[in-house]
Short mmCIF file of C-alpha atoms in Angstrom, two decimals:
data_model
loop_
_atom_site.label_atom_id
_atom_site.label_comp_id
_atom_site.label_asym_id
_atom_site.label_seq_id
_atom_site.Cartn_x
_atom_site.Cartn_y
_atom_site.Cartn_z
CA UNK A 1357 73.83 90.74 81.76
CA UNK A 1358 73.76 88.89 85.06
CA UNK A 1359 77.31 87.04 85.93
CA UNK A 1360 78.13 84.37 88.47
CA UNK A 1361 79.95 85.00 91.76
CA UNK A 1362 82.54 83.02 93.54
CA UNK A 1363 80.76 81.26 96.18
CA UNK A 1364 82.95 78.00 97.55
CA UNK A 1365 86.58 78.01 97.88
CA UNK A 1366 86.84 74.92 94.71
CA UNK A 1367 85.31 76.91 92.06
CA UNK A 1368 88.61 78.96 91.27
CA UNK A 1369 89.95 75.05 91.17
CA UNK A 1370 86.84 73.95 88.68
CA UNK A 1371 87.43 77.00 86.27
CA UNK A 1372 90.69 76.22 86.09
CA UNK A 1373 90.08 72.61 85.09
CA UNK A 1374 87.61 73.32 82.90
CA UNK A 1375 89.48 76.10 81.18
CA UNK A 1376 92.25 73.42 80.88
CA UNK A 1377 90.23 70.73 79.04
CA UNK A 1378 88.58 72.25 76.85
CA UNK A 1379 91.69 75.31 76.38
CA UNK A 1380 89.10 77.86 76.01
CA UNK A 1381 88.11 80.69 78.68
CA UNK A 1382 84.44 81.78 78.34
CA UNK A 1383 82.93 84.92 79.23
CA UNK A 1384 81.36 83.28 82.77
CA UNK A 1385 84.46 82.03 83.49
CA UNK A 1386 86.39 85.42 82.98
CA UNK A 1387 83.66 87.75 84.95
CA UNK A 1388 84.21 84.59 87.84
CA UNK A 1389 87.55 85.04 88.06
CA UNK A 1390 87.64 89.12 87.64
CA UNK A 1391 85.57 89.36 91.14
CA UNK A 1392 87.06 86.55 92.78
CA UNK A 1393 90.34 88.65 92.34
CA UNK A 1394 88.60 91.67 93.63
CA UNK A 1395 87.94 89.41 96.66
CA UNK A 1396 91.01 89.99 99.67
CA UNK A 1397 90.37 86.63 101.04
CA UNK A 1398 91.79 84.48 97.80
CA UNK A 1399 94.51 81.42 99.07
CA UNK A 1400 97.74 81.40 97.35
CA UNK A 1401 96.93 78.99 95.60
CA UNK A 1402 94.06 80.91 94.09
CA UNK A 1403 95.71 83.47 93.20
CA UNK A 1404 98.58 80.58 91.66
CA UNK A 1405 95.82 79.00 89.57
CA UNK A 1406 94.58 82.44 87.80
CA UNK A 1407 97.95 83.56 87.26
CA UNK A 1408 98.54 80.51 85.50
CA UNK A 1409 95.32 80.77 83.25
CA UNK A 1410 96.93 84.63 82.47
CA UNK A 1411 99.90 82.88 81.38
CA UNK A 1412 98.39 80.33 79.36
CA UNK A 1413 95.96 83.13 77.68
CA UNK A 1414 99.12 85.31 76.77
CA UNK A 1415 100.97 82.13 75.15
CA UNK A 1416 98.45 81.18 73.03
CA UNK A 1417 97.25 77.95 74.61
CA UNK A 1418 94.08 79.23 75.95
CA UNK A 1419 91.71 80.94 73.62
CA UNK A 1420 88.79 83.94 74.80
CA UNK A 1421 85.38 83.38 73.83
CA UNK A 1422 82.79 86.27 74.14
#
């Protein structure tokens, strides 16, 4: 199974907006974020935006695909 990599500073910014329209956090999306976290260099508000797609994951309001 190949997975995509972080590669521009927006993408944490596009997952999150995607996983917020459509409320549902695929398995690309979740491999994305996984080794952007892994990555030292992440902004604040990064590390803001995935914290807040945790949240929204434990409360129900985003759903996991596999």
């Amino acid at each position: 199974m190949q997975t995509e990599t972080i590669s521009s500073e927006c993408a944490i910014a596009e997952i999150f907006c995607q996983v917020c329209k459509s409320g549902k956090l695929t398995r690309t999306n979740r491999h994305s974020l996984m080794f952007a976290l892994l990555d030292y260099t992440l902004t604040e508000e990064d590390r803001s935006a995935i914290d807040r797609l945790i949240h929204a994951t434990r409360r129900g309001w985003v759903t996991i695909l596999d």
